[in-house]
PDB file of C-alpha atoms in Angstrom:
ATOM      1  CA  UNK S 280       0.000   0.000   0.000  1.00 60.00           C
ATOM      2  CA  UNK S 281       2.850   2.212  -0.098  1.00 66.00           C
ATOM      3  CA  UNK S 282       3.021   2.812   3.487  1.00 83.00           C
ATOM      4  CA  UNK S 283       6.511   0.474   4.238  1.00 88.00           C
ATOM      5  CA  UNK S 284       7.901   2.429   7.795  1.00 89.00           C
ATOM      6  CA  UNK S 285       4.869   4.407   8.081  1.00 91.00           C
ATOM      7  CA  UNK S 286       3.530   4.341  12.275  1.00 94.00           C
ATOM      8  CA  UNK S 287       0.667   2.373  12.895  1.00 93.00           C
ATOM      9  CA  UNK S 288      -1.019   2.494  16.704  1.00 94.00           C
ATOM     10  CA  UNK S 289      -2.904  -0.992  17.290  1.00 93.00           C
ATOM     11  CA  UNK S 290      -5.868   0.069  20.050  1.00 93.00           C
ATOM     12  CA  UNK S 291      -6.902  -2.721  22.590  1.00 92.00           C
ATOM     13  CA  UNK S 292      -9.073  -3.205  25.310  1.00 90.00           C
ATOM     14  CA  UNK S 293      -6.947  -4.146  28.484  1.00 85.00           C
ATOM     15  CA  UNK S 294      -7.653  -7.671  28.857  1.00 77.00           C
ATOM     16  CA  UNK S 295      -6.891  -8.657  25.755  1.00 78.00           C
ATOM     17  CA  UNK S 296      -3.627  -7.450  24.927  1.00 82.00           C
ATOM     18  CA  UNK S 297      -2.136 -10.242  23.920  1.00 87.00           C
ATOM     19  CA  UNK S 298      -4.130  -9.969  20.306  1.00 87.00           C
ATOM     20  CA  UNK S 299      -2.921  -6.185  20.343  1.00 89.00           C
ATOM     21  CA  UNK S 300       0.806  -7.503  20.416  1.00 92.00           C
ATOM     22  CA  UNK S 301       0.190 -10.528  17.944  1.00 93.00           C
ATOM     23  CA  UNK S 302      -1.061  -7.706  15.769  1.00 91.00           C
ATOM     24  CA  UNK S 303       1.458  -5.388  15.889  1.00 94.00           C
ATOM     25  CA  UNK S 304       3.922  -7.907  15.386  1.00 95.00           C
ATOM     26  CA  UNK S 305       2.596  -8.496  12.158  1.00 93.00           C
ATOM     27  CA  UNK S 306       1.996  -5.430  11.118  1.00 93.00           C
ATOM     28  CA  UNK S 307       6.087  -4.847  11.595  1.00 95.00           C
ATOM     29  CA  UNK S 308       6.660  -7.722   9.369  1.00 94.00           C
ATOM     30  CA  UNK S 309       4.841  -5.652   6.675  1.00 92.00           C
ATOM     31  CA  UNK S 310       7.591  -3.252   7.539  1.00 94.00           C
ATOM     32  CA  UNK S 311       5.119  -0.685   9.370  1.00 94.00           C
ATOM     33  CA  UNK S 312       6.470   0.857  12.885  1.00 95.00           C
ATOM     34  CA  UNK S 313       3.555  -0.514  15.135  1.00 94.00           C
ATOM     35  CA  UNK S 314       3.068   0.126  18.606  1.00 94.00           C
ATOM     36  CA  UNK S 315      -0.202  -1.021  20.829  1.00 94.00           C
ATOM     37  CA  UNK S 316      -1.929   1.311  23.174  1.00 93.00           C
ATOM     38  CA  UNK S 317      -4.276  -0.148  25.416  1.00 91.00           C
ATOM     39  CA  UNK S 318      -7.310   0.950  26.685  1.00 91.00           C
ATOM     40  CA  UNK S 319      -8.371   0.303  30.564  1.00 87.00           C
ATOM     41  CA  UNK S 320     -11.544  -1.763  31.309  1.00 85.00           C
ATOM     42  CA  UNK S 321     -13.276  -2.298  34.491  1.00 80.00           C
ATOM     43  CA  UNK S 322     -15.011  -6.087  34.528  1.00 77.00           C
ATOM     44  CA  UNK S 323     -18.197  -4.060  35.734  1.00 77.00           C
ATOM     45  CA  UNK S 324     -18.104  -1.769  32.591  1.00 73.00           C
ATOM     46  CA  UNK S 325     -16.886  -4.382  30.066  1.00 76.00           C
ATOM     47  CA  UNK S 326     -15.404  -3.284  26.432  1.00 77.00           C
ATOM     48  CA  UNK S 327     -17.630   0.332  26.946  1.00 81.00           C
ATOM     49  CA  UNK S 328     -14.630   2.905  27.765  1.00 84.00           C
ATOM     50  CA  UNK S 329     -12.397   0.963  25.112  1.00 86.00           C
ATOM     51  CA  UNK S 330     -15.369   1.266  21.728  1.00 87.00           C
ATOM     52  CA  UNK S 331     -15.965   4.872  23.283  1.00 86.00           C
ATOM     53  CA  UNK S 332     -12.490   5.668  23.048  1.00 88.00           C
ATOM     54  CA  UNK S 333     -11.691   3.760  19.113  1.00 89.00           C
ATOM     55  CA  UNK S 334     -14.808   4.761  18.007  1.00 88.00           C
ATOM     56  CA  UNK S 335     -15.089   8.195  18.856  1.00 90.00           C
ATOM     57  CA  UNK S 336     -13.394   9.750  14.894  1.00 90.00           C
ATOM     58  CA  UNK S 337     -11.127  12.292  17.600  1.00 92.00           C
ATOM     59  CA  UNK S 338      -9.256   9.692  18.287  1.00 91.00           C
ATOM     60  CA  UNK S 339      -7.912   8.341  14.944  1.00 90.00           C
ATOM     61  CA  UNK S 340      -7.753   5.181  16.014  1.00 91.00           C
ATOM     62  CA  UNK S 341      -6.501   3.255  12.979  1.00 90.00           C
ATOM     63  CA  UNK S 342      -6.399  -0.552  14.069  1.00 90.00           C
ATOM     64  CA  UNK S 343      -7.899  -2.209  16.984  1.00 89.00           C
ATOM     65  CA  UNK S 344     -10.316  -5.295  18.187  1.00 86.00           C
ATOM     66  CA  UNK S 345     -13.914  -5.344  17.936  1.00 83.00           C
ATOM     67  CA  UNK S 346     -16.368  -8.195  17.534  1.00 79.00           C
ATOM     68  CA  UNK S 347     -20.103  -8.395  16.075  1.00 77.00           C
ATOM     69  CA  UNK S 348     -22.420 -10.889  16.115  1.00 72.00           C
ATOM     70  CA  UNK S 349     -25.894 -10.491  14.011  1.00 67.00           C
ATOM     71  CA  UNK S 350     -28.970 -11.531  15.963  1.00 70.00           C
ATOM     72  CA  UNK S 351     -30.412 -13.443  13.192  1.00 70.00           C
ATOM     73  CA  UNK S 352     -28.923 -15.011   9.946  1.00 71.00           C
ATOM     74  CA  UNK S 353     -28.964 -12.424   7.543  1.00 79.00           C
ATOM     75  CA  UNK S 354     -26.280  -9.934   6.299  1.00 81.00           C
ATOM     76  CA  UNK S 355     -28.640  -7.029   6.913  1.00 86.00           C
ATOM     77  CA  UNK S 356     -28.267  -7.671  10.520  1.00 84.00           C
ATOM     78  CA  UNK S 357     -24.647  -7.544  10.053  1.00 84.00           C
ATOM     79  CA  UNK S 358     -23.220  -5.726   7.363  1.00 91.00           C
ATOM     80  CA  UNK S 359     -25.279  -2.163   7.549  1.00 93.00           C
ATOM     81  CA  UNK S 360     -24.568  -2.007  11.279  1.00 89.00           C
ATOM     82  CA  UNK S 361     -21.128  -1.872  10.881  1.00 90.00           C
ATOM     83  CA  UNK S 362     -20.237  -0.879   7.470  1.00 94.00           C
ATOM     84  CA  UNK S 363     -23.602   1.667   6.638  1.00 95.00           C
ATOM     85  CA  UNK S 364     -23.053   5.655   6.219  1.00 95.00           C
ATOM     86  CA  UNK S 365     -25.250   5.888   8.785  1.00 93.00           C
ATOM     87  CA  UNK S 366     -23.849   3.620  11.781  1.00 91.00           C
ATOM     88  CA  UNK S 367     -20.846   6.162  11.346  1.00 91.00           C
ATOM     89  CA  UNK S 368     -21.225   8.950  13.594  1.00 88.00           C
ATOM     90  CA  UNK S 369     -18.152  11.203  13.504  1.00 89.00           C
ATOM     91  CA  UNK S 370     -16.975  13.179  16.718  1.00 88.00           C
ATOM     92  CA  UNK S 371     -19.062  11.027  19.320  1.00 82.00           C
ATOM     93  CA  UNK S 372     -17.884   9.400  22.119  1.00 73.00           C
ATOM     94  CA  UNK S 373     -20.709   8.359  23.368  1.00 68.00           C
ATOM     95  CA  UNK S 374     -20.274   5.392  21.977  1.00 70.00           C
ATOM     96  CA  UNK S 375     -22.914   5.981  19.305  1.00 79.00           C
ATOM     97  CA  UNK S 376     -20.478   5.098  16.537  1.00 82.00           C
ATOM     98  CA  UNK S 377     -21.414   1.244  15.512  1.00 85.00           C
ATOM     99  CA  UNK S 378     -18.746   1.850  12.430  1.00 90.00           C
ATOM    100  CA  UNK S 379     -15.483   1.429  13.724  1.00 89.00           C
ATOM    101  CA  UNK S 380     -13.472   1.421  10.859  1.00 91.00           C
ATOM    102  CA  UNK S 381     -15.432   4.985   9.910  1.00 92.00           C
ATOM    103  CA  UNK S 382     -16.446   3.938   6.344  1.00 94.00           C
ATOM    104  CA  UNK S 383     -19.103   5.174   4.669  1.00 95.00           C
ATOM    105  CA  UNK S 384     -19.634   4.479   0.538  1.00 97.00           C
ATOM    106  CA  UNK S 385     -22.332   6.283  -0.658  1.00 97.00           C
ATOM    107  CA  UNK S 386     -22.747   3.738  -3.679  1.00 97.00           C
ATOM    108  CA  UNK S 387     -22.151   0.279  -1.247  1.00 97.00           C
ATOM    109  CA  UNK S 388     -24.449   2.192   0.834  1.00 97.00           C
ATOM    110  CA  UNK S 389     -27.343   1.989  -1.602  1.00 97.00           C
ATOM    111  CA  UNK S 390     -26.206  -1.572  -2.731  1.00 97.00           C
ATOM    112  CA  UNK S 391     -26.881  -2.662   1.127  1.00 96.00           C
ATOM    113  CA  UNK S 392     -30.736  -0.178   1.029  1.00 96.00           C
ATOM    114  CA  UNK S 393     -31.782  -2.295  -1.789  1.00 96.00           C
ATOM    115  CA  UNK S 394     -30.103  -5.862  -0.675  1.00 96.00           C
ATOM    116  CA  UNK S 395     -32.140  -5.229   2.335  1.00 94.00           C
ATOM    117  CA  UNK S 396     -35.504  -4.138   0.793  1.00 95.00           C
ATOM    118  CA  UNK S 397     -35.276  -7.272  -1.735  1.00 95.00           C
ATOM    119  CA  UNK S 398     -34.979  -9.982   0.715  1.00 91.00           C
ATOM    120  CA  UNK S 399     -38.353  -9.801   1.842  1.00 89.00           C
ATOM    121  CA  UNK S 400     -39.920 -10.042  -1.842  1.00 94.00           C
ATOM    122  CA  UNK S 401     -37.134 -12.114  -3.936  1.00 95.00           C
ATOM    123  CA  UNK S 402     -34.455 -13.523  -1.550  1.00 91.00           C
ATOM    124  CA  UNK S 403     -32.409 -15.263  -3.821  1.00 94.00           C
ATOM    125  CA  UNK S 404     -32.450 -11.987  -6.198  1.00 96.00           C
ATOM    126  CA  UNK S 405     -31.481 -10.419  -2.712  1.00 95.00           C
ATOM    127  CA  UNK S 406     -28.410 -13.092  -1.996  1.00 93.00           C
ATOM    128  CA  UNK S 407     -26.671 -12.326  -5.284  1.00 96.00           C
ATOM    129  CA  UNK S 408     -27.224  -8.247  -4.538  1.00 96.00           C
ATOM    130  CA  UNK S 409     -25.564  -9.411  -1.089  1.00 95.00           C
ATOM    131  CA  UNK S 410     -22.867 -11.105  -2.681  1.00 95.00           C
ATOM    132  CA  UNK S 411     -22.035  -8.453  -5.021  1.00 97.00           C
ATOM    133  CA  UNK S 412     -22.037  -6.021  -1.647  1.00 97.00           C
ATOM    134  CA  UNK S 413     -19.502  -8.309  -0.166  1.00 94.00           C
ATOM    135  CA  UNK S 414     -17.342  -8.284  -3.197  1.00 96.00           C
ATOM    136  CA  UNK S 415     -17.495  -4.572  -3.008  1.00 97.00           C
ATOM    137  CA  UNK S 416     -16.725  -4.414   0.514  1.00 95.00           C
ATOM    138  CA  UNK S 417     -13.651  -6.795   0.469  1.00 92.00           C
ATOM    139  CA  UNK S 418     -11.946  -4.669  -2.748  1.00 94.00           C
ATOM    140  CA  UNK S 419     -12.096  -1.796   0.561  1.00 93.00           C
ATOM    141  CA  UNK S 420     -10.933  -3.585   2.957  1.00 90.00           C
ATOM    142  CA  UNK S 421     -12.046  -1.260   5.529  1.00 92.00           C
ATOM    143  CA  UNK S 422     -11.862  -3.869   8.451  1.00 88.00           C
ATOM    144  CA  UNK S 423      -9.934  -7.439   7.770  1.00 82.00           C
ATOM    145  CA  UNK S 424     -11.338 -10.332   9.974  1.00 77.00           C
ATOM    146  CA  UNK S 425      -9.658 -12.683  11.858  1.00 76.00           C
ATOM    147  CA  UNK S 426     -12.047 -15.114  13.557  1.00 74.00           C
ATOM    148  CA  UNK S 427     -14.668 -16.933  12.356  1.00 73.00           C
ATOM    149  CA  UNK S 428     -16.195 -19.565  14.837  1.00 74.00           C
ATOM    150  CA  UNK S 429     -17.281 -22.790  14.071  1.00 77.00           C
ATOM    151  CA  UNK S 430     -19.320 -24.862  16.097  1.00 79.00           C
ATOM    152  CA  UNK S 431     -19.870 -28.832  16.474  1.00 87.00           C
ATOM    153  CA  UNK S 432     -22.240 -30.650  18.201  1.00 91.00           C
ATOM    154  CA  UNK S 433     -22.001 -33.948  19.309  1.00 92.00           C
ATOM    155  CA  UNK S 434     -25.009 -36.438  20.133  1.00 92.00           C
ATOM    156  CA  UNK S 435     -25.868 -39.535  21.261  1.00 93.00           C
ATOM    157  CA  UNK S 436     -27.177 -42.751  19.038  1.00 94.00           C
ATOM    158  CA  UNK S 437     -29.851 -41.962  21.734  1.00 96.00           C
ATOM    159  CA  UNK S 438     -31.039 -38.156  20.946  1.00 95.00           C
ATOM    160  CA  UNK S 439     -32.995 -37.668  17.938  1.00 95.00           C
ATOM    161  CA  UNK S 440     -34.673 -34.548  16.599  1.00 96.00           C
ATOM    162  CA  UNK S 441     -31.023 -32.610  16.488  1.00 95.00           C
ATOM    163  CA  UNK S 442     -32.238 -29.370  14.702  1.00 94.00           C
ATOM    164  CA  UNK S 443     -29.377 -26.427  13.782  1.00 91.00           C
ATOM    165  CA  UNK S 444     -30.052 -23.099  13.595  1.00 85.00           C
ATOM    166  CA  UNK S 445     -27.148 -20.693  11.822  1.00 76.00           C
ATOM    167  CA  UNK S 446     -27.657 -18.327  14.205  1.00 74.00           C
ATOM    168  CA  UNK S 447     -28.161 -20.209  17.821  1.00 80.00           C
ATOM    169  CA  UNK S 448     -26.945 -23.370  16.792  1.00 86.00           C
ATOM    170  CA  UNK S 449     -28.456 -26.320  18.605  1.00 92.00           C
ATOM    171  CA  UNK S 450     -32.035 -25.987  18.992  1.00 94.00           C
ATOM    172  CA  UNK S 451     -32.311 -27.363  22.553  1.00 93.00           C
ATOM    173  CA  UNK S 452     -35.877 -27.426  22.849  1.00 94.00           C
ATOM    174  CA  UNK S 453     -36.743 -29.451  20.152  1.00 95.00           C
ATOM    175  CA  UNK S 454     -34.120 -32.958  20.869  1.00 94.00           C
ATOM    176  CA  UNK S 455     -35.101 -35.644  22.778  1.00 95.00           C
ATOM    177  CA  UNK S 456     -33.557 -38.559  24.707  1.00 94.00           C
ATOM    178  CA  UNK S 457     -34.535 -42.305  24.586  1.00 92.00           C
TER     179      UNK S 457
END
């Protein structure tokens, strides 16, 4: 990207500085000059003061941690939170700002608007607009992930029923035991 020796300031929430350091580390392979700078959290406040902090545009935070998990399977529970014009609110550290990474794409923007409007009337019309919004969004790179869990379930020869939802995996209620 052009940037070989530039400075680069990894932000991370106190208990998990070990990620911070991984990070920086290799970030300094890439031949940037990184350095981590946590952020104190209280266990009775959580991650608050840290996403108040990284996501408040003042800062110029410009790498840290953060984690999302959509509450039901569908990239308009994911993707527009994050990545929309609007989750981006610039000078706020109230920790209004949902967009991290502080991107906003007026033209991926309306991709995401019409991805979201479609699903209810053509979904598989809507999965291709989705993938096309991906696509977009990984030629900007504006935030790189680096987990993706994966569950497994084991059972007995003696439970049947075993239903899996994408979202809350086993569906507990619905198994029984001989």
């Amino acid at each position: 990207a052009g940037a070989t020796g530039a400075r680069v300031t990894v932000w991370m929430p106190s208990p998990i500085t070990e990620r911070g350091r991984y990070m920086a580390s290799v970030l300094r392979l890439l031949d940037l000059r990184a350095s981590v700078r946590t952020v104190r959290v209280h266990p009775s406040k959580g991650a608050t003061p840290y996403f108040a902090k990284v996501g408040d545009s003042r800062t110029a935070a410009q790498i840290g941690f953060g984690a999302w998990a959509a509450d039901f399977p569908s990239l308009s529970g994911f993707l527009p939170p994050l990545l929309s014009c609007a989750a981006f609110v610039p000078n706020s550290s109230q920790n209004e700002n949902q967009n991290l990474a502080q991107f906003c794409h007026p033209a991926i923007d309306a991709k995401m608007k019409r991805a979201t409007a479609l699903q209810a009337q053509d979904q598989p019309a809507a999965t291709l607009l989705w993938q096309e919004v991906e696509r977009d969004l990984l030629a900007q790179a504006p935030i790189v992930p680096v987990v993706n869990p994966r569950n497994a379930d084991f059972v007995s020869k003696r439970v049947g029923n075993y239903q899996y939802h994408p979202q809350w995996g086993v569906l507990l209620s619905q198994l029984w035991v001989k």
